[in-house]
Short mmCIF file of C-alpha atoms in Angstrom, two decimals:
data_model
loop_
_atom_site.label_atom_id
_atom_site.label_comp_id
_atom_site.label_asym_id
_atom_site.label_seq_id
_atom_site.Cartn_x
_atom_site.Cartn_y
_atom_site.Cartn_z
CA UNK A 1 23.32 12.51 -26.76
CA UNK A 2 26.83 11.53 -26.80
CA UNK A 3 28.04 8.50 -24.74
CA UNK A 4 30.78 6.70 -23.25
CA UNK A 5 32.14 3.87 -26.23
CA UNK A 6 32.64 1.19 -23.05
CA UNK A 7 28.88 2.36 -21.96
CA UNK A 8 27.63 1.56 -25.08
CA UNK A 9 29.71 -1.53 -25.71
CA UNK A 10 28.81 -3.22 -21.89
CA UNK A 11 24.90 -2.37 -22.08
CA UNK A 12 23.48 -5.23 -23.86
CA UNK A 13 25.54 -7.84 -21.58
CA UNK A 14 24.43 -5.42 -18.77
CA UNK A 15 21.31 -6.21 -19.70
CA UNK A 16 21.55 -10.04 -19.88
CA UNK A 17 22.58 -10.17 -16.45
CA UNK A 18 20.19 -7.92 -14.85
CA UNK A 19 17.53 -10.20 -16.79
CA UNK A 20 18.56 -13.10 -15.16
CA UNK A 21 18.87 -11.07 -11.09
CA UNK A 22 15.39 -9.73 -12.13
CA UNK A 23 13.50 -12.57 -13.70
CA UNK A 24 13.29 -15.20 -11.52
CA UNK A 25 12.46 -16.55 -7.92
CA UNK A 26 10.28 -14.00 -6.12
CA UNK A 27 10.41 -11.41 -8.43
CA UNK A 28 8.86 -13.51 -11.50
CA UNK A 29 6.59 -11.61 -13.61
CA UNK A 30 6.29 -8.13 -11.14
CA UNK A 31 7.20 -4.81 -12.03
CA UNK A 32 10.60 -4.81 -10.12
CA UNK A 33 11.63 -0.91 -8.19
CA UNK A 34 15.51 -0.41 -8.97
CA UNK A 35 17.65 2.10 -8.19
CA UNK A 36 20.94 2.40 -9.96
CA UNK A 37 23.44 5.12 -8.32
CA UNK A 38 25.79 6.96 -10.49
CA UNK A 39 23.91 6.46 -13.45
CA UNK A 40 26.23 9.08 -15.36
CA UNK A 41 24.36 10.27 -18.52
CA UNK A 42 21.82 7.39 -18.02
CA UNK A 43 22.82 5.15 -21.10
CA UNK A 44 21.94 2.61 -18.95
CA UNK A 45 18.63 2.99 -17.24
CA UNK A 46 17.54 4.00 -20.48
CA UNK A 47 18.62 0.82 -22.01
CA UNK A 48 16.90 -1.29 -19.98
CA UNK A 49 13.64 0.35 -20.09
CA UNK A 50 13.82 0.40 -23.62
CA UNK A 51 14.55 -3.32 -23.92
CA UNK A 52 11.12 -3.71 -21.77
CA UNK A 53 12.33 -4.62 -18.51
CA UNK A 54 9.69 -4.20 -16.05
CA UNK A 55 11.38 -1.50 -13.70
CA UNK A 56 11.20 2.07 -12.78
CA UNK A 57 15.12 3.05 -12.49
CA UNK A 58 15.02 6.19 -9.66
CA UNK A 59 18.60 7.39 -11.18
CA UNK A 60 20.25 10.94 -10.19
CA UNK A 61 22.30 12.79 -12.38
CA UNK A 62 20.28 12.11 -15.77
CA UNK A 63 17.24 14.50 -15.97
CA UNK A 64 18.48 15.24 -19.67
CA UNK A 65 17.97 11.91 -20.38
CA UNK A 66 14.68 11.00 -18.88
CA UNK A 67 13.09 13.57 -20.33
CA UNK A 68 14.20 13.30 -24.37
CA UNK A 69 13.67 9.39 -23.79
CA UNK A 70 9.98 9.77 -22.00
CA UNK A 71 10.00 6.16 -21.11
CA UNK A 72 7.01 5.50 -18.35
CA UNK A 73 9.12 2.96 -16.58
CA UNK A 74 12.15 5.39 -16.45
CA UNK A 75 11.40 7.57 -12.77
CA UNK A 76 12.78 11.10 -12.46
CA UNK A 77 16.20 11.28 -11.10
CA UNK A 78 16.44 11.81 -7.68
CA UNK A 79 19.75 13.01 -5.81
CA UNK A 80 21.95 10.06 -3.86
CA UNK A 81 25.12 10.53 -2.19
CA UNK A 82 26.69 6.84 -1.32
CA UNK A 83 28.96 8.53 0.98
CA UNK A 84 26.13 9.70 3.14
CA UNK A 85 23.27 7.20 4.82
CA UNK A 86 21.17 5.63 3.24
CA UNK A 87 18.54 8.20 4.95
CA UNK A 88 19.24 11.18 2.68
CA UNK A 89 18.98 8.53 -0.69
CA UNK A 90 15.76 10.57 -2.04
CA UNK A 91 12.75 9.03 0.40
CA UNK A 92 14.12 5.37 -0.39
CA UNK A 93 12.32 3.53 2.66
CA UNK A 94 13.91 0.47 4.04
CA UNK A 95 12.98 -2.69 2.34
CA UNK A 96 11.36 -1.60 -0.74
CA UNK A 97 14.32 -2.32 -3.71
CA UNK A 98 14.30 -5.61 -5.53
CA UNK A 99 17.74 -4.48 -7.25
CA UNK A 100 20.25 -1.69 -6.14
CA UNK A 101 22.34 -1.45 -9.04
CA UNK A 102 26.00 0.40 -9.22
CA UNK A 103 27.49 0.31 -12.83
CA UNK A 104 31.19 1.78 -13.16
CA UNK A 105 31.48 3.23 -9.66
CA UNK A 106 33.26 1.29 -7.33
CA UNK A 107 36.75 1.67 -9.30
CA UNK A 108 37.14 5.46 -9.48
CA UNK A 109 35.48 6.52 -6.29
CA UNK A 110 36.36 7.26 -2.39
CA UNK A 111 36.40 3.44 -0.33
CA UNK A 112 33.24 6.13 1.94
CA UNK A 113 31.26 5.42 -1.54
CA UNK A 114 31.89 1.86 -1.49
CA UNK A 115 30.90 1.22 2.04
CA UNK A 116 28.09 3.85 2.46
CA UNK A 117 26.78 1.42 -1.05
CA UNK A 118 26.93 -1.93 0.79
CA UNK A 119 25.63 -0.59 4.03
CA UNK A 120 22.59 0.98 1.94
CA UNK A 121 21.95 -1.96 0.08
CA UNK A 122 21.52 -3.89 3.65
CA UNK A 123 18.84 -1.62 4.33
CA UNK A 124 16.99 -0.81 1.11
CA UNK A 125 16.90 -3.95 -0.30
CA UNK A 126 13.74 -5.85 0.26
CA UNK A 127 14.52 -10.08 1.38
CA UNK A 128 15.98 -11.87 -2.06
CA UNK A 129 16.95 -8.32 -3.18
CA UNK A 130 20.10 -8.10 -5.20
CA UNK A 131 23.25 -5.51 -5.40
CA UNK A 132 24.31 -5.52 -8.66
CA UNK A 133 27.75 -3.94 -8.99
CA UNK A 134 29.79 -3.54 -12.24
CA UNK A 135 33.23 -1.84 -12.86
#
């Protein structure tokens, strides 16, 4: 599957710093529930799961991709719209992320996207959970 050269180029210091968000304090040792939004051709999520982080990345837009990778700590996609509440994210229940995680969004979409992220992130993400925003 082809990918983006600055997707492959950013992953592995990605990865370092979602290490670090996801290894210590509270979340020490546990199985951590992420969900990255615009997750493109999934590159990322993939990534990660590969590299043996402890998550379950609930990414839309990447079915392709979780299914030729088969990683058990890669969930199915499910749909999320920033621009709408957090309400119509998939199920997501409030409380229940430990990392909400936005790579190469913020830049090229609507300022709706931007805010309609941050106010999710105030809702989904459990106490100590962590928005982790790149590009």
């Amino acid at each position: 599957m082809e990918v983006p050269a600055a997707a492959e180029r950013n992953k592995g210091p990605i990865l370092a710093v979602l290490r670090e968000c996801a290894g210590g304090g509270a979340h020490a040792g546990l199985a951590l529930r992420v969900l990255e939004v615009g997750a493109g051709a999934g590159l990322h999520p993939a990534h990660f799961a590969r590299a043996g982080v402890e998550v379950g990345f609930g990414a839309h837009s990447i079915s392709a991709y979780v299914e030729a990778m088969g990683l058990p700590n890669l969930l199915p996609p499910i749909v999320v719209d920033v621009s709408q509440g957090w309400e119509t994210w998939g199920g997501t229940q409030p409380a229940t992320l430990d990392l909400l995680v936005s790579i190469n969004m913020m830049h090229i979409a609507e300022l709706r996207c931007t805010e309609g992220l941050f106010k999710g992130a105030g809702v989904l993400l459990k106490p100590g959970g962590v928005l982790f925003t790149y590009g």
